[in-house]
Coordinates of C-alpha atoms in Angstrom, one line a residue:
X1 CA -18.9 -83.9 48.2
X2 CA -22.6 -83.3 49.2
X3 CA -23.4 -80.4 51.2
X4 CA -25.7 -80.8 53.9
X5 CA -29.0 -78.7 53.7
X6 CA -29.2 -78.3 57.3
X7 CA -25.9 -76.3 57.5
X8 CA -26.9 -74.0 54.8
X9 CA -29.8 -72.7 56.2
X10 CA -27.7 -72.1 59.1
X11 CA -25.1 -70.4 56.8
X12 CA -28.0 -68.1 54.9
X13 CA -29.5 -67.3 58.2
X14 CA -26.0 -66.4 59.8
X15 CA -25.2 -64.6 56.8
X16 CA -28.8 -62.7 56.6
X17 CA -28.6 -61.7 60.5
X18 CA -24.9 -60.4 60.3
X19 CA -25.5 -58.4 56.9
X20 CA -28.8 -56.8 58.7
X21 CA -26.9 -55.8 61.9
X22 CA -23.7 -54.0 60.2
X23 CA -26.5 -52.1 58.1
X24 CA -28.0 -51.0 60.9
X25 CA -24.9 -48.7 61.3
X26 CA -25.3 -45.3 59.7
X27 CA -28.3 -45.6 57.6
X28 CA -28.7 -42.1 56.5
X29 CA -30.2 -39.3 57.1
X30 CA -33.9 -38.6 55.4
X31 CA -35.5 -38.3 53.1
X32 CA -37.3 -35.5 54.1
X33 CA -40.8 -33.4 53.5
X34 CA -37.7 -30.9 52.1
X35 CA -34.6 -30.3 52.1
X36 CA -32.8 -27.4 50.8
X37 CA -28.6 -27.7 49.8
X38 CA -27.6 -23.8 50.2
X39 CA -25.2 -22.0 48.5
X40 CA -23.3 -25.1 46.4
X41 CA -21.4 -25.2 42.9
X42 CA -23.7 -26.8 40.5
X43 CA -21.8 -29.2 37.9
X44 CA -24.5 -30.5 36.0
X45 CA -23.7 -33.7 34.4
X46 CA -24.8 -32.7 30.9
X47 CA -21.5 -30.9 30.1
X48 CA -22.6 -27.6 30.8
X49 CA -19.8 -25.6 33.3
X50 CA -20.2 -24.9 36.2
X51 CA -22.3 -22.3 38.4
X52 CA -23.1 -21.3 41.3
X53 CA -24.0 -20.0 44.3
X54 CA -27.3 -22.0 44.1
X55 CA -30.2 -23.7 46.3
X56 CA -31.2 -26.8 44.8
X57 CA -34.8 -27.7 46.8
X58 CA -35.9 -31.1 46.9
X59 CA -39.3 -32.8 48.2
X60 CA -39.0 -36.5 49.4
X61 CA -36.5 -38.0 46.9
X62 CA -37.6 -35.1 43.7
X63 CA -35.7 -32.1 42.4
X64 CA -38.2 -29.2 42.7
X65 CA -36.3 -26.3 41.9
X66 CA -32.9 -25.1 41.2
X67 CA -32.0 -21.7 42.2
X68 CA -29.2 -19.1 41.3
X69 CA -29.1 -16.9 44.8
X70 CA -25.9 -14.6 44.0
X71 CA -22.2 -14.4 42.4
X72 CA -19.2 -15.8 43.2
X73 CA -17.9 -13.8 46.2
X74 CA -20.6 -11.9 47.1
X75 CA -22.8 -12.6 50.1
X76 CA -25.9 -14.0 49.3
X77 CA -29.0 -12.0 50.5
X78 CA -31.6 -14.4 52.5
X79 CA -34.4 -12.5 50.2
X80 CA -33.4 -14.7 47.5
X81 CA -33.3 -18.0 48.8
X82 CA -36.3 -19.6 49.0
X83 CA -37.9 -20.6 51.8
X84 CA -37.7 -23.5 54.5
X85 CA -41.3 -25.1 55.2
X86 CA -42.0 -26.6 58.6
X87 CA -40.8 -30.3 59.2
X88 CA -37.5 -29.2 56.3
X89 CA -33.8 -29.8 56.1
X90 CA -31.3 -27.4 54.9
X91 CA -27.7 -28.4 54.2
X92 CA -24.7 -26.0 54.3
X93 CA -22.8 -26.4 51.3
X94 CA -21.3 -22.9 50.6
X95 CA -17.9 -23.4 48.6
X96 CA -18.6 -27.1 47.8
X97 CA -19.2 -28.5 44.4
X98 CA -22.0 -31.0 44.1
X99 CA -22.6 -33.5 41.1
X100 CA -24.9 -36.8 39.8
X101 CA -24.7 -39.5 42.0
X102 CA -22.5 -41.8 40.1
X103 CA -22.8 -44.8 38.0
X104 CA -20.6 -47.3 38.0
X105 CA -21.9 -49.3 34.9
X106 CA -19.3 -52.6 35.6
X107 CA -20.0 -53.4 39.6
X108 CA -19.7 -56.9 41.1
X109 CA -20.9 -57.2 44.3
X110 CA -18.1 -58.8 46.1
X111 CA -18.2 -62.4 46.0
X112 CA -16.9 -65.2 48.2
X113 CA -13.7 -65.9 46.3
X114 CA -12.9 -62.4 47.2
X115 CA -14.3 -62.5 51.0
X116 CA -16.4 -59.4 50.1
X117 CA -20.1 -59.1 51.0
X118 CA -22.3 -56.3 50.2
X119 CA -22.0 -54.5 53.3
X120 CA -18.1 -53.7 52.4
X121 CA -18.9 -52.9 49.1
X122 CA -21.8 -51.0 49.4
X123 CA -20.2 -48.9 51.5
X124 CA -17.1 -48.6 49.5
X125 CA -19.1 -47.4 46.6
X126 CA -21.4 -45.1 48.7
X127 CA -18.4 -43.5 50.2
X128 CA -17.1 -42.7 46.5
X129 CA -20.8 -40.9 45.5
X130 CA -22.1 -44.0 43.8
X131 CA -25.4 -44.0 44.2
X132 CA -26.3 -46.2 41.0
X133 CA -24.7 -49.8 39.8
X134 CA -25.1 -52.4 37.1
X135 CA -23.7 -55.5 37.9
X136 CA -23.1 -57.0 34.9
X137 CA -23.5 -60.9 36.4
X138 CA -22.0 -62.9 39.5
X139 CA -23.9 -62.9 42.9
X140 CA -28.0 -62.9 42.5
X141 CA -28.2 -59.8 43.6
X142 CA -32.5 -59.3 42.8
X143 CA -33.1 -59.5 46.6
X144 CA -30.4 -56.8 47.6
X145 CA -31.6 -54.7 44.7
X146 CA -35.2 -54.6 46.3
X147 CA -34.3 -54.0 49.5
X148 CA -32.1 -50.8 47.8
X149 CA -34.9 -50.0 46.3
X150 CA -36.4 -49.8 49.4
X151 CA -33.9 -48.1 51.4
X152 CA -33.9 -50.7 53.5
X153 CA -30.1 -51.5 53.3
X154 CA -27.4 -48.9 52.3
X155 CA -26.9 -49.5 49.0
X156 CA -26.6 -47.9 45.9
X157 CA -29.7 -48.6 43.4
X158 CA -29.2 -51.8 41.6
X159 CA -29.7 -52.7 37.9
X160 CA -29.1 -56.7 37.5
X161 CA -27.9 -58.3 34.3
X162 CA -28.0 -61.5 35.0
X163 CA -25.2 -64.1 33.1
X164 CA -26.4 -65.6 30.1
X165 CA -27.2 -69.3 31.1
X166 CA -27.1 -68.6 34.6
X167 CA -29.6 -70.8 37.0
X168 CA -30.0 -73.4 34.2
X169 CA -30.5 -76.7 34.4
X170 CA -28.1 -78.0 31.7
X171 CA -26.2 -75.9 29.4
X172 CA -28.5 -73.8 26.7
X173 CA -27.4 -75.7 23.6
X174 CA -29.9 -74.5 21.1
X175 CA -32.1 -71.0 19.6
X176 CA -34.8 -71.8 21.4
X177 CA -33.8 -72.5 24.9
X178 CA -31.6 -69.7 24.4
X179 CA -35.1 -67.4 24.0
X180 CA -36.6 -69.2 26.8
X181 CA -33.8 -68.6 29.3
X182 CA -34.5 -65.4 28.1
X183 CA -38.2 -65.2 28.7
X184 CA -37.6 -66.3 32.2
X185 CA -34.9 -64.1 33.0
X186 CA -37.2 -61.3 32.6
X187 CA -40.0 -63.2 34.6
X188 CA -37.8 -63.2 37.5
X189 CA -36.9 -59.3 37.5
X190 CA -33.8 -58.6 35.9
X191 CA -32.4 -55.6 33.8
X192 CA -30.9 -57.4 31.4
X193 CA -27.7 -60.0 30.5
X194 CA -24.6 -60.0 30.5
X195 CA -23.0 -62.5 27.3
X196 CA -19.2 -63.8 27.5
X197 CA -20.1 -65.2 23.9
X198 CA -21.9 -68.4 22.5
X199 CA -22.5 -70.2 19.1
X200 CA -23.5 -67.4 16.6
X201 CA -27.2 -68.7 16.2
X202 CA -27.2 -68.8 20.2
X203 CA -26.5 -65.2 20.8
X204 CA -28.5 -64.3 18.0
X205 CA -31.7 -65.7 19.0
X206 CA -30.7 -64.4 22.5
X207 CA -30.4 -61.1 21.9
X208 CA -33.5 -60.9 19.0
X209 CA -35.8 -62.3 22.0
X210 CA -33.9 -59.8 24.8
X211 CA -34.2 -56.8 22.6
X212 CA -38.1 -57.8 22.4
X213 CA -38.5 -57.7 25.8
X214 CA -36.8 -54.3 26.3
X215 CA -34.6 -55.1 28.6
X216 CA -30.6 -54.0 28.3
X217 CA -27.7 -56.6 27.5
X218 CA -23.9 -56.1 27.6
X219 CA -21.1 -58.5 26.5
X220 CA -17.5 -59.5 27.3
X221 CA -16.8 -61.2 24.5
X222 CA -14.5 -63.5 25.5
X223 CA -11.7 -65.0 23.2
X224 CA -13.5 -68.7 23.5
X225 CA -15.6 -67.0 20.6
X226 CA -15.0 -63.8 19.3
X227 CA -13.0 -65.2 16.3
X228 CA -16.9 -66.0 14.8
X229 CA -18.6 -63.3 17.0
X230 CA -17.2 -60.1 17.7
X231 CA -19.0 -56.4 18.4
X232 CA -19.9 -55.6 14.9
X233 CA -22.2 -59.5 14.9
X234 CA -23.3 -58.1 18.2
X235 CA -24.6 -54.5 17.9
X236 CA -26.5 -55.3 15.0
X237 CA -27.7 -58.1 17.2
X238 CA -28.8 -55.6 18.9
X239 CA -26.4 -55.8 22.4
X240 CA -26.5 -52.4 23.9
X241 CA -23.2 -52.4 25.6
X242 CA -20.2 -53.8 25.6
X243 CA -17.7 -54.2 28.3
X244 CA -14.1 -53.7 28.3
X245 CA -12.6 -53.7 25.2
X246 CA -12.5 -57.7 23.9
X247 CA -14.2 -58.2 20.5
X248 CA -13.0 -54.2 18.9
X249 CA -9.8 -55.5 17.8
X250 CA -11.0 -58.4 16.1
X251 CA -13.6 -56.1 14.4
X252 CA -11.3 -54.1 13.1
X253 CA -9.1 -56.8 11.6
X254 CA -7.9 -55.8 8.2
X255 CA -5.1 -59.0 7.8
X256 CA -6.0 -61.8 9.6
X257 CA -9.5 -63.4 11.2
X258 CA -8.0 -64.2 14.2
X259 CA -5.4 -62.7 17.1
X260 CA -1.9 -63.8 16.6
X261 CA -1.7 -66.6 19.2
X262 CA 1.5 -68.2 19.8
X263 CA 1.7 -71.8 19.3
X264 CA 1.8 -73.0 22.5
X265 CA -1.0 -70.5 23.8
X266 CA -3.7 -72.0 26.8
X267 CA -6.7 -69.6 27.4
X268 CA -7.0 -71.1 30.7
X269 CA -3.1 -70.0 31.5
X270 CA -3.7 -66.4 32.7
X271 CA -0.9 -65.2 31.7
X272 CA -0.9 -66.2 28.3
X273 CA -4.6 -64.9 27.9
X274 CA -3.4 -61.3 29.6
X275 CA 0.1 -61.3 28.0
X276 CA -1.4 -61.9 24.7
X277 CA -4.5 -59.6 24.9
X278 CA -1.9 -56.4 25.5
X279 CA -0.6 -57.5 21.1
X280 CA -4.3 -57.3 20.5
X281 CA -4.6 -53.9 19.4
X282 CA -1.5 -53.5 17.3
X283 CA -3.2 -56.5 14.9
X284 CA -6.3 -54.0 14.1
X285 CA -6.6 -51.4 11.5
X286 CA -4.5 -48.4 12.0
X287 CA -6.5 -45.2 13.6
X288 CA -8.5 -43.4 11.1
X289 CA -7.8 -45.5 8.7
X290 CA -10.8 -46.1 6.5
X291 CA -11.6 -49.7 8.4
X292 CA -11.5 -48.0 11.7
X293 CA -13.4 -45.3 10.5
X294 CA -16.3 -47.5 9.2
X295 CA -16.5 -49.7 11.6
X296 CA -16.8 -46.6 14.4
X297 CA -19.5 -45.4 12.1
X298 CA -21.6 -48.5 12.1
X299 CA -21.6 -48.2 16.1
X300 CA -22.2 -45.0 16.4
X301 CA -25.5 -45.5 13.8
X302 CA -26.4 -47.9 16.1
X303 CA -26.3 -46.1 19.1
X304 CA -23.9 -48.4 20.8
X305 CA -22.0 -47.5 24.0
X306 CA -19.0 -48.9 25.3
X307 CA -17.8 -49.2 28.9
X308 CA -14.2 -49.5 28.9
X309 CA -13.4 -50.4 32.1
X310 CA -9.7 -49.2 31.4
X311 CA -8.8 -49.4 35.0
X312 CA -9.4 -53.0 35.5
X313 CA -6.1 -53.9 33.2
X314 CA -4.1 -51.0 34.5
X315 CA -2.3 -53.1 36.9
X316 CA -0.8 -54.8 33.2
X317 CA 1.0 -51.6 32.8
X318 CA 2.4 -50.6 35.9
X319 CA 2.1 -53.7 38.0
X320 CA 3.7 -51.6 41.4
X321 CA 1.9 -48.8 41.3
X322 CA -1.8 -51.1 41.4
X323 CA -0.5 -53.3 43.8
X324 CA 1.0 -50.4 46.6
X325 CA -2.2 -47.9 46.0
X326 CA -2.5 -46.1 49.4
X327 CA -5.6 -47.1 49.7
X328 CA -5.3 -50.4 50.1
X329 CA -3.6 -50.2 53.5
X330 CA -6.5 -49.3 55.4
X331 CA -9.5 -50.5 53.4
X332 CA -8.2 -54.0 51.3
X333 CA -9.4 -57.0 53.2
X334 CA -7.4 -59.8 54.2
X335 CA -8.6 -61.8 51.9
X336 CA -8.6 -59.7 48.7
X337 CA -4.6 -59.3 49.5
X338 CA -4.7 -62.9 49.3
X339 CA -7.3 -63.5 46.2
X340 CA -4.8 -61.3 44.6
X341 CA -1.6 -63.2 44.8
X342 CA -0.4 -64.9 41.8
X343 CA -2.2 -68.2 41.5
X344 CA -2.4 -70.7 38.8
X345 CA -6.1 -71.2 39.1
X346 CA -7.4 -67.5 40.5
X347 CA -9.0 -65.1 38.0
X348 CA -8.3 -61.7 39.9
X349 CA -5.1 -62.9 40.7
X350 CA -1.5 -61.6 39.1
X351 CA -0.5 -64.3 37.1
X352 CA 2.5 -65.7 36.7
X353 CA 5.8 -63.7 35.7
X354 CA 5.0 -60.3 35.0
X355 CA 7.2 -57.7 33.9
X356 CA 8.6 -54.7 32.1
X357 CA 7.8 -56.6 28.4
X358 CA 4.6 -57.2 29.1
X359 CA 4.1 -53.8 30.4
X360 CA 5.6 -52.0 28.0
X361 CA 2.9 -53.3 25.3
X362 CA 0.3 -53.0 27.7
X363 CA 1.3 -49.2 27.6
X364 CA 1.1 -49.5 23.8
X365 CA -2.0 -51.2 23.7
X366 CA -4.0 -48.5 26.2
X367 CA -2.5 -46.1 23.9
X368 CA -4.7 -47.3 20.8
X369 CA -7.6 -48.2 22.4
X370 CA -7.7 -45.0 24.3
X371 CA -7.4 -43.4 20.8
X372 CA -10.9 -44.9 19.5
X373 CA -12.2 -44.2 23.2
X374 CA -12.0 -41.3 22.6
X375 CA -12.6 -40.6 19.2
X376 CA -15.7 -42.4 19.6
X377 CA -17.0 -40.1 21.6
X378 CA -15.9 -37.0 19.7
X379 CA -18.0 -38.5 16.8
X380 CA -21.0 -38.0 19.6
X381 CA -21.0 -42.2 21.2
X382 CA -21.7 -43.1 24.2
X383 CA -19.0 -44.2 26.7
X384 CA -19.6 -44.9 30.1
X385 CA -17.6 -45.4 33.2
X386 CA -17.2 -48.8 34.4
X387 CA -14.8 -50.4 37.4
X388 CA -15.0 -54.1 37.6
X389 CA -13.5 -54.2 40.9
X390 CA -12.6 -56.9 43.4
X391 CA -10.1 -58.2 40.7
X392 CA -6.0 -57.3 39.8
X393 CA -5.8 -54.9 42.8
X394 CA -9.1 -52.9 42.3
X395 CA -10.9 -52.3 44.7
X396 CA -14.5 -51.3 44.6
X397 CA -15.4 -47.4 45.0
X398 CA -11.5 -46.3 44.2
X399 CA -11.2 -48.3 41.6
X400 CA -14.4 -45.7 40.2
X401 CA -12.4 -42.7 40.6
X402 CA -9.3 -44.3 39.1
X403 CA -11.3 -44.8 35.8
X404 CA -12.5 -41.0 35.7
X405 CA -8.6 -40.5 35.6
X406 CA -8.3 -42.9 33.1
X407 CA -11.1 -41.1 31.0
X408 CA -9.1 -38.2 31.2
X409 CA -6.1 -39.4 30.1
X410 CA -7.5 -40.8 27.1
X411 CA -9.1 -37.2 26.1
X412 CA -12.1 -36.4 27.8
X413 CA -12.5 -32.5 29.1
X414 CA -13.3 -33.5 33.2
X415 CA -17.0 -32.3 32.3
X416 CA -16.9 -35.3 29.5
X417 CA -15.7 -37.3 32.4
X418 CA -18.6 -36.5 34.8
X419 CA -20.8 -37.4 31.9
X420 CA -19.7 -40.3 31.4
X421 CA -19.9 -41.0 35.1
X422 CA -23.8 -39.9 35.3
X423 CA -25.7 -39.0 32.3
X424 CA -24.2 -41.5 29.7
X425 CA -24.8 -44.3 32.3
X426 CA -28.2 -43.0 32.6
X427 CA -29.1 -43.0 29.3
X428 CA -27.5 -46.7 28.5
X429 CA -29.7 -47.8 31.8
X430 CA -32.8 -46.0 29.8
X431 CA -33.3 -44.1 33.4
X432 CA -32.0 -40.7 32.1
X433 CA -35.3 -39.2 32.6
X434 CA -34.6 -40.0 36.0
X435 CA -31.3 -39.9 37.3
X436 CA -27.7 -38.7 35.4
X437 CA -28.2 -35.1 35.8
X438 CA -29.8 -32.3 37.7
X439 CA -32.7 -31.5 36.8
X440 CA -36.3 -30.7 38.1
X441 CA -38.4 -33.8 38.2
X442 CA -35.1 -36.1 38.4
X443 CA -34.6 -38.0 41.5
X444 CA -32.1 -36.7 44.2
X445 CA -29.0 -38.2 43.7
X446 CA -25.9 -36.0 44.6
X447 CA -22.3 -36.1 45.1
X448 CA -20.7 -33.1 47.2
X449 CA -17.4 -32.6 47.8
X450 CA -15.8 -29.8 49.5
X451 CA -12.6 -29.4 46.5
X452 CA -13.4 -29.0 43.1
X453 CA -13.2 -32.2 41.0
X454 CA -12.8 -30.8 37.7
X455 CA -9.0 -29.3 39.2
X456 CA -8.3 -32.4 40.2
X457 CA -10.8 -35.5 40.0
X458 CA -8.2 -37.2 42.6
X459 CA -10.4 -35.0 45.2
X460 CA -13.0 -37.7 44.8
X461 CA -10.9 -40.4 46.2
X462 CA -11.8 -41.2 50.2
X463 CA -8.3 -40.8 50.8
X464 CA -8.5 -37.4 49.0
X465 CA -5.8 -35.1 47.4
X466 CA -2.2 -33.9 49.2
X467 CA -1.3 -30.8 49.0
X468 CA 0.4 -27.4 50.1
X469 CA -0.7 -24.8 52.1
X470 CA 0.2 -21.4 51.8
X471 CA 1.8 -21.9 55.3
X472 CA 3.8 -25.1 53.8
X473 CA 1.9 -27.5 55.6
X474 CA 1.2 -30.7 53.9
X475 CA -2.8 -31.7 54.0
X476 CA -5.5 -33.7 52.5
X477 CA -7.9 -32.2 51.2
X478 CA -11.4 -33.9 49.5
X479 CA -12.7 -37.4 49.7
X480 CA -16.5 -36.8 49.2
X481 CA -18.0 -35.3 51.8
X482 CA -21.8 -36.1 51.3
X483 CA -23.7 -38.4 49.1
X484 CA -27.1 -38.5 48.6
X485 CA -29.5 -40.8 47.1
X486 CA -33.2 -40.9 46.7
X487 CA -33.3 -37.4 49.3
X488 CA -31.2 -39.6 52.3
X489 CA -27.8 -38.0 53.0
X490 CA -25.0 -40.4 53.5
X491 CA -21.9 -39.1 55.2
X492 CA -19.1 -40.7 53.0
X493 CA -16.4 -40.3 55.4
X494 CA -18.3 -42.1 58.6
X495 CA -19.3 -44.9 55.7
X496 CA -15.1 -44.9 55.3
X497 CA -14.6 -45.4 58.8
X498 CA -17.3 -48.0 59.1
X499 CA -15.2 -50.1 56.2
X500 CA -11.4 -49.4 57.8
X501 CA -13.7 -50.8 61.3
X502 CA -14.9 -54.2 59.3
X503 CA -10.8 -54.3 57.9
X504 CA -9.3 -53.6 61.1
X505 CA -11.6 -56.7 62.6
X506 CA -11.0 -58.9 59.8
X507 CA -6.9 -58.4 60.1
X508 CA -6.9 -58.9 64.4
X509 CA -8.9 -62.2 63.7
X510 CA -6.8 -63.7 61.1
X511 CA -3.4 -62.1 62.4
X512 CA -3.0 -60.6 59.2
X513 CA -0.2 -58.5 58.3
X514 CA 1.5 -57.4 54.6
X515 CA 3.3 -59.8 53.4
X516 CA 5.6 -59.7 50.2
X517 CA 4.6 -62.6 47.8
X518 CA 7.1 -65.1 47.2
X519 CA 9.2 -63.5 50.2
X520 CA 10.0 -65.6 53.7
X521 CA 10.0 -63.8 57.0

């Protein structure tokens, strides 16, 4: 069917004009000639602990200076602060904690399957203190990463790698329209590419001409061909990144050159792709075996850094607790419940039949690949901290937090997980002398929360923390309370309420109301 031209003009038009308006809401605050954030606990981003009381000063969007006024519970003398010029800000932030703005290095900007445009997710991710995204392909987002840019929209800044073949007229079937889809890739603006896999001389001549260019790539490599391209072809390729964890196993292969399909296996039957994929690790090499060891130590000599995305599969291990997260009640649109739903021909859906098999050697697998996670960065590699939400019950900015939890459990000290979440990202971006930590010079990106993460990281959720006062009253306690990017403060809980306004709307016009799949009412 043929669509008209004439009615999607309209559409874009409609679409522009309604995206414009809801921005209009709560654009920030700033930046300013100066603004001063009193008094704060300073968690760097680098790994260093904590400290504080401090002033960090900042000048338009720019860090100036960083200032130790006192001790921990002592008052602070107003002859060591420095000083407030004419035309400043100063923010409060006595007993909060304030961080990097985050980077979430796996973020799709909503899509139409889902029923999510940017304003939703921008918000979503604002809210949670990310002030930074790569969206490794899906919607052209070079427009929307100007107009962040800008600050014309509120939006976290925007790094686009663009899918491999994207926008092309006819499929890219040889080396040299692979290094011309290249060339113009980086003609129209983008960061980089994101690979799902190709024909070995394909990705080669892909990434040889990418890598030229300067520009960042990352790769899920897909099962359609990993068994004759997995991450070891690609990092000395030259990929930067790879996402989620598809292609490790098969590097680390010891018995066989390809997983142990059933028989009867169709990759385009999700749930023998997902039910499948959680045997994958218990085919590799053994940990520390010599195998695993040398094939870690060929990607950490090339500086290679992997974004696990571990939240994004967690609903294969404990489908009830992904499906009934709180959050979801008050900020889940109608139609992600819906795009959800087990479906025969939906992606982000939950397949077919799933249960306590299928989770059990999901719990298996996470245990294995969490090991080399986390080894890998004991031997000093990179790993970042990516969400991929929108799909299997993640939804963007908690899904974030969820995978700092997820770091955790694998390992990481919560100062390695705020690394992860700011200063790796940085550096795999190639922005670290910008953003990732705080620093003078470095643009002003913050997180502040009024709990201390490193306690308890579920503080950064915007449904915060429970807990018990002295009194035994129950509270909540957290959800970030500021977040600021280039100098403009965002407050994170008025962005909440602006996305529970856009659910509440969407639910009264589609008489929406929780419905049990597979049960009648």
């Amino acid at each position: 069917m043929r669509t008209n031209p004439y009615y999607v003009f309209i559409f874009a038009l409609l679409t522009s004009f309604c995206f414009t308006h809801a921005q209009d809401n709560h654009k920030g605050e700033g930046p300013f000639s100066q603004l001063i954030i009193r008094g704060v606990t300073l968690i760097n981003g680098d790994g260093s602990p904590p400290r504080g009381p401090v002033d960090i000063v900042v000048e338009n969007n720019k860090i100036v200076s960083i200032d130790v006024v006192g001790y921990p519970g002592v008052e602070i003398k107003d002859s060591s602060r420095p000083t407030l010029k004419s035309g400043g800000k100063e923010l409060d932030a006595s007993g909060m904690y304030l961080l990097p703005g985050f980077i979430d290095m796996h973020g799709h900007i909503g899509g139409s399957a889902q029923g999510a445009d940017p304003d939703y997710v921008f918000k979503l991710w604002m809210a949670h203190g990310i002030t930074t995204v790569r969206q490794p392909s899906g919607r052209n987002a070079l427009e929307l990463k100007k107009q962040s840019a800008a600050n014309e929209i509120v939006a976290p800044r925007i790094f686009e790698y663009t899918g491999f073949g994207s926008g092309s007229d006819k499929p890219i079937s040889t080396p040299e329209m692979a290094r011309e889809w290249v060339r113009q890739n980086a003609k129209n603006g983008a960061d980089g590419i994101k690979f799902f896999g190709a024909e070995p001389e394909i990705m080669a001549a892909a990434l040889d001409e990418n890598k030229k260019l300067g520009l960042g790539s990352a790769c899920h490599h897909a099962q359609l061909s990993v068994a004759r391209w997995n991450v070891l072809h690609s990092a000395r390729a030259g990929l930067t990144s790879m996402e989620h964890w598809y292609g490790l196993p098969e590097a680390l292969f010891e018995d066989r050159t390809v997983q142990d399909y059933p028989l009867d296996y169709n990759y385009q039957n999700e749930q023998h792709r997902f039910e499948e994929a959680g045997k994958l690790w218990k085919q590799a090499a053994k940990p520390y075996s010599d195998h695993w060891n040398a094939v870690m130590n060929e990607l950490l000599e090339l500086d290679f850094t992997l974004d696990p995305t571990f939240n994004i599969y967690e609903a294969s291990r404990d489908l009830h607790r992904a499906r009934r997260a709180e959050w979801h009640e008050d900020y889940t649109l109608p139609s992600l419940w819906k795009f959800y739903e087990p479906s025969k021909v939906s992606h982000g859906s939950y397949w077919h039949f799933w249960g306590t098999e299928q989770e059990i050697e999901w719990k298996k697998n996470y245990q294995l690949w969490m090991t080399f996670v986390n080894e890998y960065k004991n031997r000093g590699g990179r790993v970042t901290a990516g969400s991929d939400s929108g799909f299997i019950y993640q939804l963007y900015g908690f899904a974030f937090i969820r995978e700092l939890e997820l770091l955790r459990e694998a390992g990481f000290h919560p100062l390695e997980v705020i690394r992860s979440a700011t200063l790796n990202g940085a550096e795999a971006l190639g922005w670290d002398d910008k953003i990732g930590s705080i620093q003078i010079g470095k643009l002003a990106d913050f997180v502040i929360v009024e709990e201390n993460p490193l306690v308890n990281l579920k503080v950064l959720y915007g449904t915060g923390a429970i807990k018990l006062t002295e009194n035994n009253e129950v509270v909540r306690v957290g959800g970030v309370k500021y977040t600021i990017k280039d100098g403009i403060i965002y407050d994170a809980k008025t962005l909440l309420e602006d996305v529970k306004a856009m659910v509440d709307t969407e639910k009264a016009r589609t008489n929406w109301k929780l419905k049990q799949p597979g049960v009648k009412n």
